[in-house]
Coordinates of C-alpha atoms in Angstrom, one line a residue:
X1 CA 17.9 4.7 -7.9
X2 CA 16.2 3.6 -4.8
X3 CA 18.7 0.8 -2.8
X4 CA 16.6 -0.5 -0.2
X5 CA 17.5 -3.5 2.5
X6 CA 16.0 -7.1 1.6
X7 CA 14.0 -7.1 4.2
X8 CA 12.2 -4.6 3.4
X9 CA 12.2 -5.4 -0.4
X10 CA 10.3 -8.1 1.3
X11 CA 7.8 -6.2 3.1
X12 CA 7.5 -3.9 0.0
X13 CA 6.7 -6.6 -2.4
X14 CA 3.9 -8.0 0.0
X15 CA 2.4 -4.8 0.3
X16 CA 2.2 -3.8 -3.7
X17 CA 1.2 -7.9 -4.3
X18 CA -1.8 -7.3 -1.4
X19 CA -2.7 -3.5 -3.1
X20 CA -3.1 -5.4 -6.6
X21 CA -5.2 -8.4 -5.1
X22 CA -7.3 -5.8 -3.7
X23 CA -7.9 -3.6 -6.8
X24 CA -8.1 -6.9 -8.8
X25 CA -10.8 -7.6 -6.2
X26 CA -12.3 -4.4 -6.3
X27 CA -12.4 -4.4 -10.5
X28 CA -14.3 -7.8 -9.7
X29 CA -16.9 -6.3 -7.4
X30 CA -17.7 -3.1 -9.3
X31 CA -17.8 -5.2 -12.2
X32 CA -20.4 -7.2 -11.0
X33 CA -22.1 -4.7 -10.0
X34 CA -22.4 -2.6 -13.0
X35 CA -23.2 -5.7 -14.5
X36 CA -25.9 -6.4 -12.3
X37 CA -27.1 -2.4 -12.9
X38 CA -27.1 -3.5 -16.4
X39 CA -29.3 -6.5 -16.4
X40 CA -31.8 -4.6 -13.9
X41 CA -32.0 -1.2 -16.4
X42 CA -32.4 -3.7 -19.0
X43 CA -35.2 -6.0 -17.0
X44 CA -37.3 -2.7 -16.2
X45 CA -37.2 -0.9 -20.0
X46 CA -38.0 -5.0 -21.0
X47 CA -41.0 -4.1 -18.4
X48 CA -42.0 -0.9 -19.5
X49 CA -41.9 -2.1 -23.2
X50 CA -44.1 -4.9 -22.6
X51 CA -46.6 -2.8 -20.7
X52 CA -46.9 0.1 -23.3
X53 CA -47.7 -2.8 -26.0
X54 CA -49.9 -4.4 -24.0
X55 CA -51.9 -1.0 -23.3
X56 CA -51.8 -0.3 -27.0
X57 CA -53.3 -3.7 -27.9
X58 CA -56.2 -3.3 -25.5
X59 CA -57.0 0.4 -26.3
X60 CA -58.6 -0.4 -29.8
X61 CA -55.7 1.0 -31.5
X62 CA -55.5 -2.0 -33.4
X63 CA -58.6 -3.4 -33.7
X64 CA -59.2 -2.7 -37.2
X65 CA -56.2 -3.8 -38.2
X66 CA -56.9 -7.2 -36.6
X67 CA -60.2 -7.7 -37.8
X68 CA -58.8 -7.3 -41.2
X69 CA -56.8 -10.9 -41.1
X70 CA -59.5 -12.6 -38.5
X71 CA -62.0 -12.1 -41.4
X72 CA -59.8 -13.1 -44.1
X73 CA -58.8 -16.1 -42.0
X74 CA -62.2 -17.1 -41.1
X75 CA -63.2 -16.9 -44.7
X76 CA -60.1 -19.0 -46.1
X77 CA -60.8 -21.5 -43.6
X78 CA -64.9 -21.7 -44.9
X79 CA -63.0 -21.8 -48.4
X80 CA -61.0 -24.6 -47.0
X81 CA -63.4 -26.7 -45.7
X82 CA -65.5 -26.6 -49.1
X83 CA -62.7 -27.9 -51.2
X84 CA -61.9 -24.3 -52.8
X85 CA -58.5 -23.6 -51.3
X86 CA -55.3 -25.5 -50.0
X87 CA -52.8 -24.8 -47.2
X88 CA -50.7 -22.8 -49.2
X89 CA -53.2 -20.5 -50.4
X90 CA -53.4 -19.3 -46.9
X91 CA -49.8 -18.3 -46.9
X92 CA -50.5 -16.3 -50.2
X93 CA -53.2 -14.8 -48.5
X94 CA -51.5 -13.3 -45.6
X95 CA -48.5 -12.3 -47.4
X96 CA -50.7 -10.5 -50.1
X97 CA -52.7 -8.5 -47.4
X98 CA -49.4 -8.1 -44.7
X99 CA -47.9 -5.0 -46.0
X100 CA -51.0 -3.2 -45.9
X101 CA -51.4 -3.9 -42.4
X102 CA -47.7 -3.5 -41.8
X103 CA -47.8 0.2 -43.6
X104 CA -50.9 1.0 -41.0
X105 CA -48.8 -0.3 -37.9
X106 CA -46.0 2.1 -39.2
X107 CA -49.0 5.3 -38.0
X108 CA -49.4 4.0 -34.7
X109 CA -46.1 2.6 -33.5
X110 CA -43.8 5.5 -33.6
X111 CA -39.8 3.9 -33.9
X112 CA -39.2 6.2 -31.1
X113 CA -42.1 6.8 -29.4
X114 CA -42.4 3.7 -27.1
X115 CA -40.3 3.7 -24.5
X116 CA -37.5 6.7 -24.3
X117 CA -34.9 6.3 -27.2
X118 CA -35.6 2.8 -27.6
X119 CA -35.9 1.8 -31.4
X120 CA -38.8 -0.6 -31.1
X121 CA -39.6 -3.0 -33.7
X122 CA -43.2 -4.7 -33.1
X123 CA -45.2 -7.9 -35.3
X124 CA -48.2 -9.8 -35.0
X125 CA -47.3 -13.9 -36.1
X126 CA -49.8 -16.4 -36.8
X127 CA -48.1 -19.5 -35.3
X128 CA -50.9 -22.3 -35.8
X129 CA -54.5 -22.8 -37.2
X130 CA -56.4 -25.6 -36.1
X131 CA -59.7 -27.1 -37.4
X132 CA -61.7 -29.3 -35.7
X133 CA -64.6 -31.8 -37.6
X134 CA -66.8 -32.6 -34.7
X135 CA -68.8 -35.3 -36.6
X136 CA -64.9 -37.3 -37.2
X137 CA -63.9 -35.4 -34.0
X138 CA -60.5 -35.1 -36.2
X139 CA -58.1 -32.4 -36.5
X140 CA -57.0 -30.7 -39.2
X141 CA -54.0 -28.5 -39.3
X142 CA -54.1 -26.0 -41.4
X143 CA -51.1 -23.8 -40.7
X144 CA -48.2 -24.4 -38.3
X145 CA -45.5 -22.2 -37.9
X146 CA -44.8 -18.4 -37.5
X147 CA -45.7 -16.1 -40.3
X148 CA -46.0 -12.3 -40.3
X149 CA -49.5 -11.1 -40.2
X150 CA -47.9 -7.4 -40.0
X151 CA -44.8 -5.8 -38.4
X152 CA -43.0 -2.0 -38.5
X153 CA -39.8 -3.3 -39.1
X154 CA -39.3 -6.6 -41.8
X155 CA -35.6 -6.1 -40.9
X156 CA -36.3 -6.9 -37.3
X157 CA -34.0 -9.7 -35.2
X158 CA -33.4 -11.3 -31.5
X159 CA -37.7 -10.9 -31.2
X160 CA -38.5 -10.9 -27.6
X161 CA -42.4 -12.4 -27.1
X162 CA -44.9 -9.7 -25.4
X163 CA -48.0 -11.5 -25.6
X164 CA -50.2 -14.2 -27.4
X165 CA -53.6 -14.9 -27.6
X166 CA -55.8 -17.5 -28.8
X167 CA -59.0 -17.2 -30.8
X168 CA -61.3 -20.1 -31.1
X169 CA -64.4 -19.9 -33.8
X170 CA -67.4 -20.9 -32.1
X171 CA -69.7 -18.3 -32.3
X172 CA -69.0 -18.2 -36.0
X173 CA -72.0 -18.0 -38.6
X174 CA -69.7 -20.2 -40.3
X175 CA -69.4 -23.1 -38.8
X176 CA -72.9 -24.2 -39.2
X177 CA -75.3 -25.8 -42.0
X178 CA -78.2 -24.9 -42.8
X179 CA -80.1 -27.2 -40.3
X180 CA -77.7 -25.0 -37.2
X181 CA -75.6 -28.3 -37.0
X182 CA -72.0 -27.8 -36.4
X183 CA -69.9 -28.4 -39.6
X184 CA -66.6 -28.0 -37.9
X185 CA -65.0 -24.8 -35.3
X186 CA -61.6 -23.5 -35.6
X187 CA -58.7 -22.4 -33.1
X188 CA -56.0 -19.3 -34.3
X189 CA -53.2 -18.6 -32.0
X190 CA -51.0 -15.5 -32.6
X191 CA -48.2 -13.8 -30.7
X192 CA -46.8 -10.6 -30.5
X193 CA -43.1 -10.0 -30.4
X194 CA -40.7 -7.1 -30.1
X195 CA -37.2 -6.3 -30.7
X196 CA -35.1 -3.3 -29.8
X197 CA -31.6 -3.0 -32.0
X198 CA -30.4 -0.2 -30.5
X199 CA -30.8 -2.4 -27.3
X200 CA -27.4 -2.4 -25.2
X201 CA -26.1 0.7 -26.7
X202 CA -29.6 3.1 -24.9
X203 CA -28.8 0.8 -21.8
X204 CA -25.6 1.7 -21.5
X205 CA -26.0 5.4 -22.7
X206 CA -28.4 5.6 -19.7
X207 CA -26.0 4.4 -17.1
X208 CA -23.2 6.4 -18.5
X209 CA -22.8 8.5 -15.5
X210 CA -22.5 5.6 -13.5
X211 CA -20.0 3.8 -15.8
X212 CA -17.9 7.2 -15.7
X213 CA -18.0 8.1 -11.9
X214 CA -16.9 4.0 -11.7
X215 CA -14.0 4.1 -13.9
X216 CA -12.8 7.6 -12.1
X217 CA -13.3 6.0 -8.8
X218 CA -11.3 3.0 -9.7
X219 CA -8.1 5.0 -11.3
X220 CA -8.4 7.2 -7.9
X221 CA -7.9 4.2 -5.8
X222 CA -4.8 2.9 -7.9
X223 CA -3.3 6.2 -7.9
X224 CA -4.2 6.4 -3.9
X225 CA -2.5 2.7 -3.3
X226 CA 0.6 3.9 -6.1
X227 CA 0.9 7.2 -4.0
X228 CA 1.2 5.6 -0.5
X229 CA 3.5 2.8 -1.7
X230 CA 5.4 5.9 -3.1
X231 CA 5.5 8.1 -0.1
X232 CA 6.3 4.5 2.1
X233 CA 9.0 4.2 0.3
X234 CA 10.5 7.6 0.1
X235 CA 10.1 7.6 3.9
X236 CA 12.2 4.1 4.3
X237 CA 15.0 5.7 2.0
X238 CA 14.8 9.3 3.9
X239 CA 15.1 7.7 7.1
X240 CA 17.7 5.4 6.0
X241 CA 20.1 7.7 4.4
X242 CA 19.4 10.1 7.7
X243 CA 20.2 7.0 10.0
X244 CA 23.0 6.3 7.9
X245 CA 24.7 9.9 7.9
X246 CA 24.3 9.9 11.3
X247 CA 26.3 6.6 11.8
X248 CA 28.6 7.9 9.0
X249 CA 29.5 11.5 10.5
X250 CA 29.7 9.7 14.0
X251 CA 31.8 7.8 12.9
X252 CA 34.4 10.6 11.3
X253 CA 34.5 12.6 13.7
X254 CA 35.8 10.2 16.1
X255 CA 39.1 9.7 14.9
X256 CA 39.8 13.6 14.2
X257 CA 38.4 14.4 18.3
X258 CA 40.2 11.0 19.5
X259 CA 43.4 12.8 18.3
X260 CA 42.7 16.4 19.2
X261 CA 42.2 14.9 22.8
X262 CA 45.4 13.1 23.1
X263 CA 47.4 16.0 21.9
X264 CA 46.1 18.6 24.2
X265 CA 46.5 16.1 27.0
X266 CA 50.4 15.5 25.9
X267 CA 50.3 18.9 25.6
X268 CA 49.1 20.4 28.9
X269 CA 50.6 16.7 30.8
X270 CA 53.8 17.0 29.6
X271 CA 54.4 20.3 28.6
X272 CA 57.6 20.6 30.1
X273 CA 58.9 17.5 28.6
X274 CA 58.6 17.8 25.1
X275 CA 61.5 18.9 22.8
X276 CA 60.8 21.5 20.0
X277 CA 60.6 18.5 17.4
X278 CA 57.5 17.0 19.2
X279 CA 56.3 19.9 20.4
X280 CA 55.7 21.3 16.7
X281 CA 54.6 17.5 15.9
X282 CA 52.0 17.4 18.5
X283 CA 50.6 21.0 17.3
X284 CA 51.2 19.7 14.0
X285 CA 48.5 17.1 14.9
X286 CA 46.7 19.4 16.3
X287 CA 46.2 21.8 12.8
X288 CA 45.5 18.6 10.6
X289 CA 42.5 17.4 13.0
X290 CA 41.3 21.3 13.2
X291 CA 41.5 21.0 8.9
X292 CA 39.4 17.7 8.6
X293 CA 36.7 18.6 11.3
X294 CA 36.6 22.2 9.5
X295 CA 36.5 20.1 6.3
X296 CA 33.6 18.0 7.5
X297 CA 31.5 20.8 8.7
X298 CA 32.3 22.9 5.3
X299 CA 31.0 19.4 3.5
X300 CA 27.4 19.2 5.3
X301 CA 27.2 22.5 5.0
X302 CA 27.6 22.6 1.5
X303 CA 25.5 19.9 1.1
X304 CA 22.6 22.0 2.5
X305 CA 23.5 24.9 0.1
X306 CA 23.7 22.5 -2.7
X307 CA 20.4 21.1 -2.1
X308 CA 18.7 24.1 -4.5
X309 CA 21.7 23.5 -7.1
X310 CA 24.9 24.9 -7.7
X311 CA 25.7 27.9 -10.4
X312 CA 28.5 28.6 -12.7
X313 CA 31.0 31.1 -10.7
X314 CA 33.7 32.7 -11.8
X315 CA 34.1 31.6 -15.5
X316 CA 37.3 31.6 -17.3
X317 CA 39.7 29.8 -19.3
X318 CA 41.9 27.4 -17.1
X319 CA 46.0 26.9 -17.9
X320 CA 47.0 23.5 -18.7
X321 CA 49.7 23.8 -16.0
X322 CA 46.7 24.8 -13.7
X323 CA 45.3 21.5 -13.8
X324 CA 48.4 19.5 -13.5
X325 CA 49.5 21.4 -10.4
X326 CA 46.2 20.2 -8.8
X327 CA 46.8 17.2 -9.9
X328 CA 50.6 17.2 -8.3
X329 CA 49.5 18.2 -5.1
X330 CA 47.2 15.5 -4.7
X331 CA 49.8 13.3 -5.9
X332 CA 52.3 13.9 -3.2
X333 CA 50.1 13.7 -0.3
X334 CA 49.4 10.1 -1.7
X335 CA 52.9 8.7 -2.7
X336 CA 52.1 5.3 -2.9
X337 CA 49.6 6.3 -6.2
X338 CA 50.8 6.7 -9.8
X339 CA 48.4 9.4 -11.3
X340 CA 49.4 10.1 -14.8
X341 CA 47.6 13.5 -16.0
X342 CA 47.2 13.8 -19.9
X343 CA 46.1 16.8 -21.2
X344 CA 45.0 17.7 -25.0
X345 CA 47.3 20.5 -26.6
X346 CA 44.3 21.6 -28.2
X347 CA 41.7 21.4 -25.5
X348 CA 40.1 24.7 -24.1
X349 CA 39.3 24.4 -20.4
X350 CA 36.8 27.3 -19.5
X351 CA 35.2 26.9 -16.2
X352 CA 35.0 28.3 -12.7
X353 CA 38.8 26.9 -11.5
X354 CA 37.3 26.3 -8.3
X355 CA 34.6 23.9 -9.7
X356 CA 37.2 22.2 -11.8
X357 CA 39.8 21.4 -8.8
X358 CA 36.3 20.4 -6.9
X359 CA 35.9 18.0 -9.5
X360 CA 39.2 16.9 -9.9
X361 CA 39.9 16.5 -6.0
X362 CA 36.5 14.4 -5.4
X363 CA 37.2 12.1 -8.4
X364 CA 41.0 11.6 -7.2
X365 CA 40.1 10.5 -3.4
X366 CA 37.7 8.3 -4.6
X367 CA 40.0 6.5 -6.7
X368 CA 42.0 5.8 -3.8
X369 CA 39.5 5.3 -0.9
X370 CA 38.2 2.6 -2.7
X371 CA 41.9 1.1 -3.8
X372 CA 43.3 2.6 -6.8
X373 CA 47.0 3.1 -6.8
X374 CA 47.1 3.3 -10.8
X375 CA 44.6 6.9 -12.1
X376 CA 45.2 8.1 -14.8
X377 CA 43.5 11.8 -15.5
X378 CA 43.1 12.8 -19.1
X379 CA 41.5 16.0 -20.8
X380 CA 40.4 16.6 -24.2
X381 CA 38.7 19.1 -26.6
X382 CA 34.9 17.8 -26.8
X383 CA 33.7 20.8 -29.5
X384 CA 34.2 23.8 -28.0
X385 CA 33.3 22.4 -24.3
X386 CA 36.0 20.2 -23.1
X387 CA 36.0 16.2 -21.8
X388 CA 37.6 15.2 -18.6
X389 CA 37.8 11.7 -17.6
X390 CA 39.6 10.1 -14.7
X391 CA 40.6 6.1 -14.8
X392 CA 41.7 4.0 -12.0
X393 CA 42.3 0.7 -11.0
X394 CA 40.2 0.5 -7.9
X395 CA 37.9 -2.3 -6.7
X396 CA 35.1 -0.9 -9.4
X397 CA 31.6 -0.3 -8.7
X398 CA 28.3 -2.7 -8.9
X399 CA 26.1 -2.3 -11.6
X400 CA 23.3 -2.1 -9.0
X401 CA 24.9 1.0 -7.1
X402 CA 26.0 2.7 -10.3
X403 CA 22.9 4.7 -10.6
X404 CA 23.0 5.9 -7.0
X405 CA 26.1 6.9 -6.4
X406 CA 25.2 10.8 -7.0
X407 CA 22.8 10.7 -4.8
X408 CA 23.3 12.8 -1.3
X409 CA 25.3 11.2 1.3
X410 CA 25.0 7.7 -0.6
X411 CA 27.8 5.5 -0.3
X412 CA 28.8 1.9 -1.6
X413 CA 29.7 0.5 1.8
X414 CA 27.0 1.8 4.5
X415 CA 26.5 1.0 8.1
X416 CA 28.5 2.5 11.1
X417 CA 31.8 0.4 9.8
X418 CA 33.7 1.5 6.9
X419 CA 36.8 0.4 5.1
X420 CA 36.5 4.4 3.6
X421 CA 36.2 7.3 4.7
X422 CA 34.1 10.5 3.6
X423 CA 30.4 11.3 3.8
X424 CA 29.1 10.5 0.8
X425 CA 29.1 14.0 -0.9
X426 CA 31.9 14.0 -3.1
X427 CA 30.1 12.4 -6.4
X428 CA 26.8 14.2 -5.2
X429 CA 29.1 17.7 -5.8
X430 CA 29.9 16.5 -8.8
X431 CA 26.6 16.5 -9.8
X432 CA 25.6 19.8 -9.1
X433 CA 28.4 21.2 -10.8
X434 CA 28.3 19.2 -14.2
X435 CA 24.4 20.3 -13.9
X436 CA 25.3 23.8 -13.8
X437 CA 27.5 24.0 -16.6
X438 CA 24.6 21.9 -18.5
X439 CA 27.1 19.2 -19.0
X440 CA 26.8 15.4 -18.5
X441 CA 28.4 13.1 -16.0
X442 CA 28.4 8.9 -16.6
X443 CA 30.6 5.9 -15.1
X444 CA 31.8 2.4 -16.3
X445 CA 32.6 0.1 -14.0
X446 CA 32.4 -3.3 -13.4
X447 CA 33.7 -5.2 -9.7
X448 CA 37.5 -5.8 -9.4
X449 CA 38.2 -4.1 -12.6
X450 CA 38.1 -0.4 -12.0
X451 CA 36.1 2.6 -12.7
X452 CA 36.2 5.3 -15.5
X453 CA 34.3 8.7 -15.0
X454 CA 33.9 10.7 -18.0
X455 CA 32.5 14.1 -17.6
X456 CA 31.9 16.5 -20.6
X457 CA 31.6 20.4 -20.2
X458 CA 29.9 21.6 -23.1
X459 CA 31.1 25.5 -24.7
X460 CA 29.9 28.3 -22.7

């Protein structure tokens, strides 16, 4: 668990909320440009397509096909004009001759063959016949609408237009009498359409590579922005905790090196002076301030050593009365404390006994750096592992820190000020240890009510 100052919380936030506007941003942009890719691709194959039609429509590909239903048109329309058909002959007409046509299309218009992997769909429509009566100067409309004159797909949808044309009757044998007079002319129009099915799926097939490399691009520059808010952060927390173990080991080894200095200088002042009493009190002083500052030293160096884990030692099964005479030393260097130590008749203790006092030692001073003066230390059998826990009455831990209180050199109270002494280690040794025995290390605590550290050291 990462604790880091609100401040830069602060700063944090603004940078993550400024990396997200800018990928958001960036999603935007490459969006619209693929987009834009998309409508261009689809733009020049709509290009392409028109021009291949185009170019088979004026090679004489389809010529006979056409002068099929330009005769039969012509002649209905004579028919018309003498009374022997109606409008709706016409569409018989067509329809009867339009499959025909359409199975001849189905030789020169390959599905395929058009334009790449496009699946082309091309029709001919009449869309209106006009006849004109020159003596009434009247006309007459004989179709209006849009009806297949032949197509390679009946199936065919979302018809694009390629090109129409108009064909107008009058150099037509039939639109004159017998006297050469004009009985009436005529005007077709027809349009050519297309349609592709397989339309966005070729497009977007084709600019697959594009699509991929974009997507790729895009999860690169999250992951860049994720791993530089990352490493920021790491960095803030390194330099904090190496700030703050500087202010904290300052700070300790103050009051061991203030003493030190006043007892050699009652020492070598007043040498002379000093009865036996003070004498051995003074080098008394002297020994205790030598054991913390070796103490100290031994931590950090551990804590360097611990660093790539700690292994199981000297394995064996620890005496009940083992464990209670660590527990009553402790005890009467700290008078003022009740500990109560409870152990399960039953329970087999195997571990290295160093490891075990380690554990038990850390777990007591914390109870009573941070106010305890009620712990009550209890052991049980958990299977064939054992189950230590140690209860106090201290001023509990926040739910907030409760996650990083096994981290190195992490403490609840930071800055170069503290109520408690200690480095920070103590849980972090803890750890290690319960990770090298494979066993498992938790805490319930809640503010003003106390802690409870249960530890359980599975069989071995």
């Amino acid at each position: 668990m990462l604790i880091i100052p609100w401040q830069m919380k602060q700063k944090i936030s603004l940078l993550i909320a400024g990396c997200i506007l800018t990928v958001i941003a960036l999603a935007f942009i490459q969006g619209y440009f693929i987009y834009n890719t998309y409508l261009l691709r689809a733009r020049n194959a709509d290009g392409a397509i028109t021009q291949k039609l185009l170019k088979l429509e004026t090679t004489g590909k389809l010529d006979s096909i056409n002068t099929v239903w330009m005769k039969n048109t012509s002649l209905f329309i004579d028919r018309y004009k003498k009374n022997e058909a109606g409008k709706k002959d016409y569409v018989k007409l067509i329809n009867k001759i339009s499959d025909s046509l359409s199975a001849i299309v189905e030789k020169h218009i390959s599905k395929k063959g058009i334009y790449g992997n496009y699946d082309v769909s091309y029709a001919n429509y009449v869309t209106s016949i006009i006849v004109h009566d020159p003596k009434t100067a009247k006309n007459d409309t004989l179709f209006n609408g849009k009806m297949a004159l032949y197509s390679n797909n009946a199936q065919a949808d979302e018809e694009t237009q390629a090109s129409q044309s108009t064909w107008r009757s009058d150099t037509s044998e039939f639109m004159r009498d017998t006297t050469n007079q004009k009985i009436y002319n005529f005007e077709v129009v027809s349009k050519r359409f297309y349609s592709i099915p397989n339309w966005k799926k070729e497009v977007l097939l084709k600019m697959s590579g594009l699509l991929i490399f974009s997507v790729l691009l895009f999860i690169f520059v999250v992951l860049l922005f994720y791993l530089s808010i990352k490493s920021l952060i790491t960095q803030k927390k390194n330099a904090d905790i190496k700030a703050d173990f500087i202010n904290n080991i300052t700070h300790e080894f103050q009051t061991p090196l203030a003493a030190l200095d006043i007892a050699v200088k009652t020492l070598t002042r007043k040498e002379g002076e000093l009865d036996a009493q003070s004498y051995r009190n003074t080098l008394a002083i002297i020994d205790r301030q030598n054991q913390r500052m070796q103490k100290l030293f031994s931590q950090v160096t551990q804590a360097s050593v611990a660093a790539t884990g700690t292994e199981a030692g000297n394995i064996r099964i620890v005496e009940h009365n083992e464990v209670a005479g660590t527990v009553n030393d402790f005890s009467l260097s700290h008078p003022g404390v009740s500990i109560n130590c409870v152990i399960n008749d039953g329970a087999v203790i195997k571990i290295d006994p160093f490891h075990l006092n380690t554990i038990l030692l850390n777990l007591l001073d914390n109870a009573v750096k941070y106010g305890a003066d009620s712990i009550i230390v209890s052991i049980e059998g958990k299977g064939q592992g054992f189950e230590l826990s140690v209860k106090d009455n201290g001023k509990g831990i926040a739910a907030k820190e409760q996650a990083a209180i096994f981290e190195k050199f992490y403490r609840a109270e930071k800055g170069n000020i503290h109520n408690t002494k200690g480095l920070g280690l103590g849980l972090y040794y803890i750890q290690q240890i319960v990770n090298a025995y494979k066993g498992t290390v938790k805490v319930e605590s809640s503010e003003g009510k106390g802690s409870v550290f249960t530890i359980i050291i599975p069989a071995l």
